[in-house]
PDB file of C-alpha atoms in Angstrom:
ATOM      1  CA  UNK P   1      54.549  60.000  87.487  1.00  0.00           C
ATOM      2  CA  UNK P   2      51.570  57.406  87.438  1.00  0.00           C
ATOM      3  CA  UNK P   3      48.948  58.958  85.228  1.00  0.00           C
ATOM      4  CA  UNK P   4      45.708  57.950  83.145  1.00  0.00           C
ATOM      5  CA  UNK P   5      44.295  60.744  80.788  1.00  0.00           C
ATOM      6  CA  UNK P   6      41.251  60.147  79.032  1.00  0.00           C
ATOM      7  CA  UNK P   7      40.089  61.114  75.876  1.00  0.00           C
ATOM      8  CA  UNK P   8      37.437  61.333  73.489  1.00  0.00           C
ATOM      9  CA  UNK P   9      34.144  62.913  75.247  1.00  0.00           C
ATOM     10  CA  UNK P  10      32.213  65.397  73.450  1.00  0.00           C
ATOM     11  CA  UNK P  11      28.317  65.778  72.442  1.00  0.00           C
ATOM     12  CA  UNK P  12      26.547  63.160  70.559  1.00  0.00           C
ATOM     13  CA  UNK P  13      22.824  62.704  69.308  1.00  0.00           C
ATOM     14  CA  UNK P  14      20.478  59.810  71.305  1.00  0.00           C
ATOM     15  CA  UNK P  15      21.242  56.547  69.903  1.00  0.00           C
ATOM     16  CA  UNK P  16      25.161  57.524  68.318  1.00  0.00           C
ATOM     17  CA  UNK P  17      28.490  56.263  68.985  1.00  0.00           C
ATOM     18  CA  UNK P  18      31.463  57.598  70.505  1.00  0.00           C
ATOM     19  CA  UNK P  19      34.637  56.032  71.651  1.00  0.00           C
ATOM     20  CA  UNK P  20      36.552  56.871  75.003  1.00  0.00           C
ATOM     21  CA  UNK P  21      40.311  56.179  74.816  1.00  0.00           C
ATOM     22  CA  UNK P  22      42.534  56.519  77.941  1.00  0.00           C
ATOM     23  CA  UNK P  23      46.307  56.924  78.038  1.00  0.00           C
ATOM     24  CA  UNK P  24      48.674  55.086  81.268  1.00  0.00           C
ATOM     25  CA  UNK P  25      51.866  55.931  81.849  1.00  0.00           C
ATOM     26  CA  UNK P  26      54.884  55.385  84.932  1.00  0.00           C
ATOM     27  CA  UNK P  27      53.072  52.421  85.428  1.00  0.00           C
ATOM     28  CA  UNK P  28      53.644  48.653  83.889  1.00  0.00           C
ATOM     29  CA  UNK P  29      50.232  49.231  82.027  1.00  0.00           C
ATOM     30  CA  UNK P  30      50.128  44.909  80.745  1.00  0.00           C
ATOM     31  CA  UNK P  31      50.242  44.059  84.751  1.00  0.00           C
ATOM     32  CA  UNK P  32      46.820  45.951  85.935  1.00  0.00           C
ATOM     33  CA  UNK P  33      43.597  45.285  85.803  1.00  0.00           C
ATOM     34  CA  UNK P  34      41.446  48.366  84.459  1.00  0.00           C
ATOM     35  CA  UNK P  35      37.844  49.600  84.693  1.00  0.00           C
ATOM     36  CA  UNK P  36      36.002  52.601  83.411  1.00  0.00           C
ATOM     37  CA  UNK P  37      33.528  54.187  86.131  1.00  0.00           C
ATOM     38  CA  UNK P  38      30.832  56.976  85.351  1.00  0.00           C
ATOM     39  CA  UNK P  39      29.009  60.053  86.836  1.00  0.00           C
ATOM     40  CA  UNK P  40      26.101  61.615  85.937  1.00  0.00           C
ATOM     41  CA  UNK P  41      25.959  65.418  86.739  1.00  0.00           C
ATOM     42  CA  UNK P  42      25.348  66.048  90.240  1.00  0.00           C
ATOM     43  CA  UNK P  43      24.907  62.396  90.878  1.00  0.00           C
ATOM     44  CA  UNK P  44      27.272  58.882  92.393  1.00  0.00           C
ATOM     45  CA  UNK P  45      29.640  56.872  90.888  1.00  0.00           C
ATOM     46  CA  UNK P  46      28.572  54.087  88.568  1.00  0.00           C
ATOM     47  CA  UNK P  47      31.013  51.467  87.605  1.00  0.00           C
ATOM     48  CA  UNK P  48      30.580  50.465  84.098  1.00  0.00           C
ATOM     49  CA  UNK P  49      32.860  47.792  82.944  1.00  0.00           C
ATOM     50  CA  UNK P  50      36.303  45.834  83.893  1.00  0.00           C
ATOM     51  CA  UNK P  51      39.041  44.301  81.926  1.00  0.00           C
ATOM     52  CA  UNK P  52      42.025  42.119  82.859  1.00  0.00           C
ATOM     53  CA  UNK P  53      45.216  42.557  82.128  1.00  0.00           C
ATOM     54  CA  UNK P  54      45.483  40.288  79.231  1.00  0.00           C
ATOM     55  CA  UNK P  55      41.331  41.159  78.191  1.00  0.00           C
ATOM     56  CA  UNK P  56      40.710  37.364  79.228  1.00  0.00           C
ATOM     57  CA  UNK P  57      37.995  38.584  81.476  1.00  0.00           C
ATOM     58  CA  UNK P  58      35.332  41.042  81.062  1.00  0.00           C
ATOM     59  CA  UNK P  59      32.487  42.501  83.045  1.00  0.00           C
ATOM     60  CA  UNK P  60      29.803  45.031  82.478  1.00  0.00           C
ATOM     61  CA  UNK P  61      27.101  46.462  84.325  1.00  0.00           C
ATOM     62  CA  UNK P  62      23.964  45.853  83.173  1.00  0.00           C
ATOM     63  CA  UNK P  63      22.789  49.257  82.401  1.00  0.00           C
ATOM     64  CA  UNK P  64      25.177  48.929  79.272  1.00  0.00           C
ATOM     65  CA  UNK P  65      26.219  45.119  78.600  1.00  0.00           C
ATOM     66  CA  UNK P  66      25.309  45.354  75.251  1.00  0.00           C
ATOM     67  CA  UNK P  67      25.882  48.814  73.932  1.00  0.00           C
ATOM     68  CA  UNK P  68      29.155  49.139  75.429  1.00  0.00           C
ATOM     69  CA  UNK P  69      32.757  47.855  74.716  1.00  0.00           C
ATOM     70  CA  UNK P  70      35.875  47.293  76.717  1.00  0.00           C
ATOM     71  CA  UNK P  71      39.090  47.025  75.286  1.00  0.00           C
ATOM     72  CA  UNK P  72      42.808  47.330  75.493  1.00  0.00           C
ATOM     73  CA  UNK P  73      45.963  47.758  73.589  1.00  0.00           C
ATOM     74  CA  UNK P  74      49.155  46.473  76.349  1.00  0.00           C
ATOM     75  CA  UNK P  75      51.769  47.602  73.319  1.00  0.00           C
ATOM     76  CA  UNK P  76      50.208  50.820  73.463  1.00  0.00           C
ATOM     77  CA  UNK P  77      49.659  51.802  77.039  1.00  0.00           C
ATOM     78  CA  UNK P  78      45.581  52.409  76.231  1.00  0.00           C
ATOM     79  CA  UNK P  79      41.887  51.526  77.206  1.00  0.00           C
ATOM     80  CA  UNK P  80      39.510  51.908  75.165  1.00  0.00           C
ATOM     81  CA  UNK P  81      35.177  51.873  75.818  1.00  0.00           C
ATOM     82  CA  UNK P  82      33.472  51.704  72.529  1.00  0.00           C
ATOM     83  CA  UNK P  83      29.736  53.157  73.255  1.00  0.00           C
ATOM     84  CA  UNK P  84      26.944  52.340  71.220  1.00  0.00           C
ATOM     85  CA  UNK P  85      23.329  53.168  71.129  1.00  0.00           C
ATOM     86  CA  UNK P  86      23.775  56.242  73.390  1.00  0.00           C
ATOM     87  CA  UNK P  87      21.009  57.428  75.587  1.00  0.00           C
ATOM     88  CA  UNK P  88      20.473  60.312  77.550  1.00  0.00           C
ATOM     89  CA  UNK P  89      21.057  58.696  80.646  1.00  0.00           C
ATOM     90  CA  UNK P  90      24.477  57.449  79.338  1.00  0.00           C
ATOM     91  CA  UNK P  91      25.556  61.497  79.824  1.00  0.00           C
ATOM     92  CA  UNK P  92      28.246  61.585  82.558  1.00  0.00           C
ATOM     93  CA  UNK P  93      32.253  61.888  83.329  1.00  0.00           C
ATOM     94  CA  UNK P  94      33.677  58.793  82.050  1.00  0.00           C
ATOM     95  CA  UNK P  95      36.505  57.985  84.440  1.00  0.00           C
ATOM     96  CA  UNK P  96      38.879  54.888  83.850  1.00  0.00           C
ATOM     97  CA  UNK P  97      40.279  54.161  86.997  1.00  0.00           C
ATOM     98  CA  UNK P  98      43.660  51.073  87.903  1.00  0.00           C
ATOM     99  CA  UNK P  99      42.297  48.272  89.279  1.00  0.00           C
ATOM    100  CA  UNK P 100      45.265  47.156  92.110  1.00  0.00           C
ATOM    101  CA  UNK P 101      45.160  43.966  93.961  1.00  0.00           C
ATOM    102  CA  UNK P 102      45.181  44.278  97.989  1.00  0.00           C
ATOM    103  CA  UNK P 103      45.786  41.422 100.055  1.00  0.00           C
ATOM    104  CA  UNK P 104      41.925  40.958 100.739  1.00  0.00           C
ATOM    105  CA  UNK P 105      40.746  42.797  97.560  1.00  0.00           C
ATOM    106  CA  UNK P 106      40.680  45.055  94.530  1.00  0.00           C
ATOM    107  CA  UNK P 107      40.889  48.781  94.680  1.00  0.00           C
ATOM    108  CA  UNK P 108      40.581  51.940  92.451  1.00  0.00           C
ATOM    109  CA  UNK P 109      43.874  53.433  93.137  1.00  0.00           C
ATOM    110  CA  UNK P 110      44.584  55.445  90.276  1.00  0.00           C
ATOM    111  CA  UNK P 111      41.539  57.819  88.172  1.00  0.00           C
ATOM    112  CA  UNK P 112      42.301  59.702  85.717  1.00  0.00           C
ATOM    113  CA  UNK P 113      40.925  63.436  85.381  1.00  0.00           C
ATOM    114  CA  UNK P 114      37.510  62.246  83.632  1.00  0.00           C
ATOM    115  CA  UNK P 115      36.341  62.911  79.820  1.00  0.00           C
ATOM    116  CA  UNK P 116      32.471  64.323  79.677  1.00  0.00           C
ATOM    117  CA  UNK P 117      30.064  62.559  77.281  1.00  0.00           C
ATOM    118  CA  UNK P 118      26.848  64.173  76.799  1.00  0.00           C
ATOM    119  CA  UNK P 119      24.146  62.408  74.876  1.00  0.00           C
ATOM    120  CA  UNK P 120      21.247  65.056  73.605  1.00  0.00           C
ATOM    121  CA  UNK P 121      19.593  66.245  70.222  1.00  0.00           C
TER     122      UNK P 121
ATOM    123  CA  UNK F   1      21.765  42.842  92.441  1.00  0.00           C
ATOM    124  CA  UNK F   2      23.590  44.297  95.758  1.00  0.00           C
ATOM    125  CA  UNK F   3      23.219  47.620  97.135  1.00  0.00           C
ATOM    126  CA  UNK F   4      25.228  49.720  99.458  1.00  0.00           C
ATOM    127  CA  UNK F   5      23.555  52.259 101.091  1.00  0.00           C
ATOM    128  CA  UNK F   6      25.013  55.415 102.669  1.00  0.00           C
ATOM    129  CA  UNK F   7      23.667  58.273 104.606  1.00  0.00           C
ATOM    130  CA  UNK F   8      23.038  61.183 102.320  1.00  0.00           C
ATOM    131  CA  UNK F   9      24.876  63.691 104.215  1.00  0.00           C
ATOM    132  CA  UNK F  10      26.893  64.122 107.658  1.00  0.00           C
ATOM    133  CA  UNK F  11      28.048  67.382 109.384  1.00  0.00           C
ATOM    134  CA  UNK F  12      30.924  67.977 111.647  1.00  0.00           C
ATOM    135  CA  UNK F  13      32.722  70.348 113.466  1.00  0.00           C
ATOM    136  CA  UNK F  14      36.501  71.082 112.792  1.00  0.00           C
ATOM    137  CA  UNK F  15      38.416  69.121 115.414  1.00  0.00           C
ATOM    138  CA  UNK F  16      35.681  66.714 115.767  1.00  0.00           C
ATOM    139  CA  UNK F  17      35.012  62.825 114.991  1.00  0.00           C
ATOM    140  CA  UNK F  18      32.937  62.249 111.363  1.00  0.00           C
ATOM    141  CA  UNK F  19      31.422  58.777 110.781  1.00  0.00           C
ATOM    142  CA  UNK F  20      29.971  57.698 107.569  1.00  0.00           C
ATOM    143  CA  UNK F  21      28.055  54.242 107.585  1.00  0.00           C
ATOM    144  CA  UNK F  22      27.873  51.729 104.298  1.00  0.00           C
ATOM    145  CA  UNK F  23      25.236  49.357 104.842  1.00  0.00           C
ATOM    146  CA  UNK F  24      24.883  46.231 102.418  1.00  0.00           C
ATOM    147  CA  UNK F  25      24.079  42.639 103.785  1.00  0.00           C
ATOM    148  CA  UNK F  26      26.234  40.873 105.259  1.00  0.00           C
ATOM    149  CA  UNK F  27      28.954  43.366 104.200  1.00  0.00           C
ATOM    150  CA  UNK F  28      31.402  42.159 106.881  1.00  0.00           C
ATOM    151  CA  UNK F  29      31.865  39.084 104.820  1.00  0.00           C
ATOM    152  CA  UNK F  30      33.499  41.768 102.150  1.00  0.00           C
ATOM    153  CA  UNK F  31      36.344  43.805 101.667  1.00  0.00           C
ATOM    154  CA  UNK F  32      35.637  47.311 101.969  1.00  0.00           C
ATOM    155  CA  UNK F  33      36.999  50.456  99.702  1.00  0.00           C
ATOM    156  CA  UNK F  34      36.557  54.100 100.456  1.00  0.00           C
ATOM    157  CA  UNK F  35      36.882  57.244  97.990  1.00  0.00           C
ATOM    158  CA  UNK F  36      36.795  60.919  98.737  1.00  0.00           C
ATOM    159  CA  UNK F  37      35.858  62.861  96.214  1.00  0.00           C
ATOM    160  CA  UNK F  38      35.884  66.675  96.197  1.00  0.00           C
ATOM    161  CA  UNK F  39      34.001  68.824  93.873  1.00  0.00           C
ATOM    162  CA  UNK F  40      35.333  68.655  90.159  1.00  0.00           C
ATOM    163  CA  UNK F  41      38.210  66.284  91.032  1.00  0.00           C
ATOM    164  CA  UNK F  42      38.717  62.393  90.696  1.00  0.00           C
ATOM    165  CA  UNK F  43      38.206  60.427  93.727  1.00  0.00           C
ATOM    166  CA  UNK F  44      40.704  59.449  95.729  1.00  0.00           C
ATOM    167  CA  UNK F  45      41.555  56.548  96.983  1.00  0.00           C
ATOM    168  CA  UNK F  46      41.543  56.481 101.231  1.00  0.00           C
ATOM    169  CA  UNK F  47      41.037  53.110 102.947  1.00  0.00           C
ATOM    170  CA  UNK F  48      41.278  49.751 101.076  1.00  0.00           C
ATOM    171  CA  UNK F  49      40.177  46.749 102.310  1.00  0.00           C
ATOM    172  CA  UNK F  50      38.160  47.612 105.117  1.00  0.00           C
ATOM    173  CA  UNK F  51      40.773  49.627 107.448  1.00  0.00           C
ATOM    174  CA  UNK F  52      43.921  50.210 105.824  1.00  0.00           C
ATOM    175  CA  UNK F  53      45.448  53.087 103.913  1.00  0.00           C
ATOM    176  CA  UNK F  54      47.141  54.009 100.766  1.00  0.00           C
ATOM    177  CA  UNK F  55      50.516  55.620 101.261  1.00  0.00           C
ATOM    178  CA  UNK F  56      50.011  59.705 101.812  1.00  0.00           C
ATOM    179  CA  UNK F  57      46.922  59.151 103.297  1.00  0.00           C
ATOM    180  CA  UNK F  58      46.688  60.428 106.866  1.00  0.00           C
ATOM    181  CA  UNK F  59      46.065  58.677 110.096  1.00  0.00           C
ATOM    182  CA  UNK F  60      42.928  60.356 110.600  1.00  0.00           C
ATOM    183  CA  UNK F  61      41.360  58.195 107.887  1.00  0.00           C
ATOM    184  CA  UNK F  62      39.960  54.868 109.359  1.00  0.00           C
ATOM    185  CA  UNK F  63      37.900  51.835 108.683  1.00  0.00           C
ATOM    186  CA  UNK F  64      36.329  49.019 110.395  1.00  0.00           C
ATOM    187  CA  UNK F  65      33.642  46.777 109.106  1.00  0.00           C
ATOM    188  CA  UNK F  66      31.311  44.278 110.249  1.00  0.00           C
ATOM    189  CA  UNK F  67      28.044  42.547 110.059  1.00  0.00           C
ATOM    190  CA  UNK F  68      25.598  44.722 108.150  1.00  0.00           C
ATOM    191  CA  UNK F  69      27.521  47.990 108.530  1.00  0.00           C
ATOM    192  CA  UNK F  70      31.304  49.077 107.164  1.00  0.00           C
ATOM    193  CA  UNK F  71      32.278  52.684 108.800  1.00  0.00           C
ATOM    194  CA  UNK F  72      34.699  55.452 107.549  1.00  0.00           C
ATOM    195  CA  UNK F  73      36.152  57.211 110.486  1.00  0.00           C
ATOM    196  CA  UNK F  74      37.729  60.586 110.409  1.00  0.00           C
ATOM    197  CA  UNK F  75      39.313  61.901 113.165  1.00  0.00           C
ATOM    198  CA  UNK F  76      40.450  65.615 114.272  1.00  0.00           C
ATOM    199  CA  UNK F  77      38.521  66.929 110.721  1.00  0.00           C
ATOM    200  CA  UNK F  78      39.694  69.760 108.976  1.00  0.00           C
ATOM    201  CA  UNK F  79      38.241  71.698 106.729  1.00  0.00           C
ATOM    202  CA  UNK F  80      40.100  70.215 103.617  1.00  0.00           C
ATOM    203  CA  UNK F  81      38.053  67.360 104.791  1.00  0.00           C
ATOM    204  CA  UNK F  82      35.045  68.502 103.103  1.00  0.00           C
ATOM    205  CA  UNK F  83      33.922  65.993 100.067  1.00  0.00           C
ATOM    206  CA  UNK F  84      31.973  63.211  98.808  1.00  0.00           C
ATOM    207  CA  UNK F  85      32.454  59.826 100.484  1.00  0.00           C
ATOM    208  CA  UNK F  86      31.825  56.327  98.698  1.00  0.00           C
ATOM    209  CA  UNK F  87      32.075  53.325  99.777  1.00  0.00           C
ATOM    210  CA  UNK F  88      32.922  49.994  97.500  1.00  0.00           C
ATOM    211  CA  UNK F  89      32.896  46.403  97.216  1.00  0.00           C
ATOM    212  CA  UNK F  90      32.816  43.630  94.964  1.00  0.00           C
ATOM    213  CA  UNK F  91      29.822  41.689  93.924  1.00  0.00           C
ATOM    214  CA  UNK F  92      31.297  38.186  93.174  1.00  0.00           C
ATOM    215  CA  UNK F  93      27.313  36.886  92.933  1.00  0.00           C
ATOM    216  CA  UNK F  94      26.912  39.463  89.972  1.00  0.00           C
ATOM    217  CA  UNK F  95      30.934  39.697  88.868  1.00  0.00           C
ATOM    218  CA  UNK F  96      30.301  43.489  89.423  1.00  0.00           C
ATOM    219  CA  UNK F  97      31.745  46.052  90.977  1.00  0.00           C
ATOM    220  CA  UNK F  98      28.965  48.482  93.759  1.00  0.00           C
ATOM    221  CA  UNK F  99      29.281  51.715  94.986  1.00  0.00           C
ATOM    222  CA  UNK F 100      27.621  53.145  97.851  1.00  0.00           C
ATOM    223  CA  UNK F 101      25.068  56.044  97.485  1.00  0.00           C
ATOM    224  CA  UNK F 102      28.058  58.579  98.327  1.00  0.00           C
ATOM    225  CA  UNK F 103      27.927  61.121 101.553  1.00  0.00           C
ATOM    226  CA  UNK F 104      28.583  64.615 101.404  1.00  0.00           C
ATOM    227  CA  UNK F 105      30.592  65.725 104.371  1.00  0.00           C
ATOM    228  CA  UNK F 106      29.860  69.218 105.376  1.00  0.00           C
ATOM    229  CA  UNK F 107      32.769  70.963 107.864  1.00  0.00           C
ATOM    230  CA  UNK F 108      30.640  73.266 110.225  1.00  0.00           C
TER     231      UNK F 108
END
C-alpha cells in the first residue's frame, strides 16, 4: 500500500524549533518529487516547500524561506522539514504530500494523515 | 505573487449539478488540480490537469478550464459529496506552488 506518515508535531514555545519527519512506503520513494503543505485550524491549504527527487531543486514559500528546511534521505524512504524561529502563525497540520508528474503538470496525489504543530507560550 | 480565488461556499441539492469556480488570470494558460477535502481527513486528489481523473475517482467529477475561470463540476451529488474544494496550480513566475481559497460544499 502507498503510504506517507508523518511525524514529529507537538507544542513548542514562539521562536523554537521542531523537526517534521515523514515516512513513504509501496512507492519508489528516490523517483518522486515531494512537498510539505500546511493548514491552519479552520483555515486553507498553504503549500510550504518542494524538493526533487535527488534535493537538486528547492522551493519555499515566502512566509518561511528562511526559517524553514527541506530535506530528504532516498536510502531511507524519509522527508524531513526542519522549522526554525516558530511563530504563532506557523501553528497548523503539516501535511507532506507526492508530487506526481501528469502529462500537462504536477499533482498532489498522495497526503499523508497530517502531524499538528502548535506554536504558543 | 498569484492568487486563485474561489467562492466561499456553494449549496446543492442531492441529485443536482454543483459548480465551483477558480479564478486566477489568465488561468487557462495553466494546468489545473482539484482536492476534496472532508473534515479531519487529507485531501484527496480528484481532477488533475484541468479535466481528468485519478483512477477510483468517479465520473461525476469534472473539469474544464479557460480564460480567467477553471470549473469543478459535479454531477448527480450525493451526500458523501459534502467537503472542502481547492483548486491548484503552479506559479512558474514565483517557482511556487497556489492554492485556491477552498469552497465548502454544503448537500441540501
Amino acid at each position: 500500500e502507498v503510504q506517507l506518515v508523518e511525524s514529529g508535531g507537538g507544542l513548542v514555545q514562539p521562536g523554537g524549533s521542531l523537526r517534521l519527519s515523514c515516512a513513504a512506503s509501496g512507492f519508489t520513494f528516490s523517483s518522486y518529487s515531494m512537498n510539505w503543505v500546511r493548514q491552519a485550524p479552520g483555515k486553507g491549504l498553504e503549500w510550504v516547500s518542494y524538493i526533487s527527487s535527488s534535493s537538486s531543486t528547492i522551493y519555499y514559500a515566502d512566509s518561511v524561506k528562511g526559517r524553514f528546511t527541506i530535506s530528504r534521505d532516498n536510502a531511507k524512504n524519509s522527508l524531513y522539514l526542519q522549522m526554525n524561529s516558530l511563530r504563532a502563525e506557523d501553528t497548523a497540520v503539516y501535511y507532506c504530500a507526492r508530487d506526481r508528474r501528469y502529462p500537462d503538470g504536477d499533482a498532489f496525489d498522495i497526503w499523508g494523515q497530517g502531524t499538528m504543530v502548535t506554536v504558543s507560550s | 505573487s498569484y492568487v486563485l480565488t474561489q467562492p466561499p461556499s456553494v449549496s446543492v441539492a442531492p441529485g443536482k449539478t454543483a459548480r465551483i469556480t477558480c479564478g486566477g488570470n489568465n488561468i487557462g494558460s495553466k494546468s489545473v488540480h482539484w482536492y476534496q477535502q472532508k473534515p479531519g481527513q487529507a485531501p484527496v486528489l480528484v481532477v488533475y490537469d484541468d479535466s481528468d481523473r485519478p483512477s477510483g475517482i468517479p465520473e461525476r467529477f469534472s473539469g474544464s478550464n479557460s480564460g480567467n475561470t477553471a470549473t469543478l463540476t459535479i454531477s448527480r451529488v450525493e451526500a458523501g459529496d459534502e467537503a472542502d474544494y481547492y483548486c491548484q496550480v503552479w506559479d512558474s513566475s514565483s517557482d511556487h506552488y497556489v492554492f485556491g481559497t477552498g469552497t465548502k460544499v454544503t448537500v441540501l
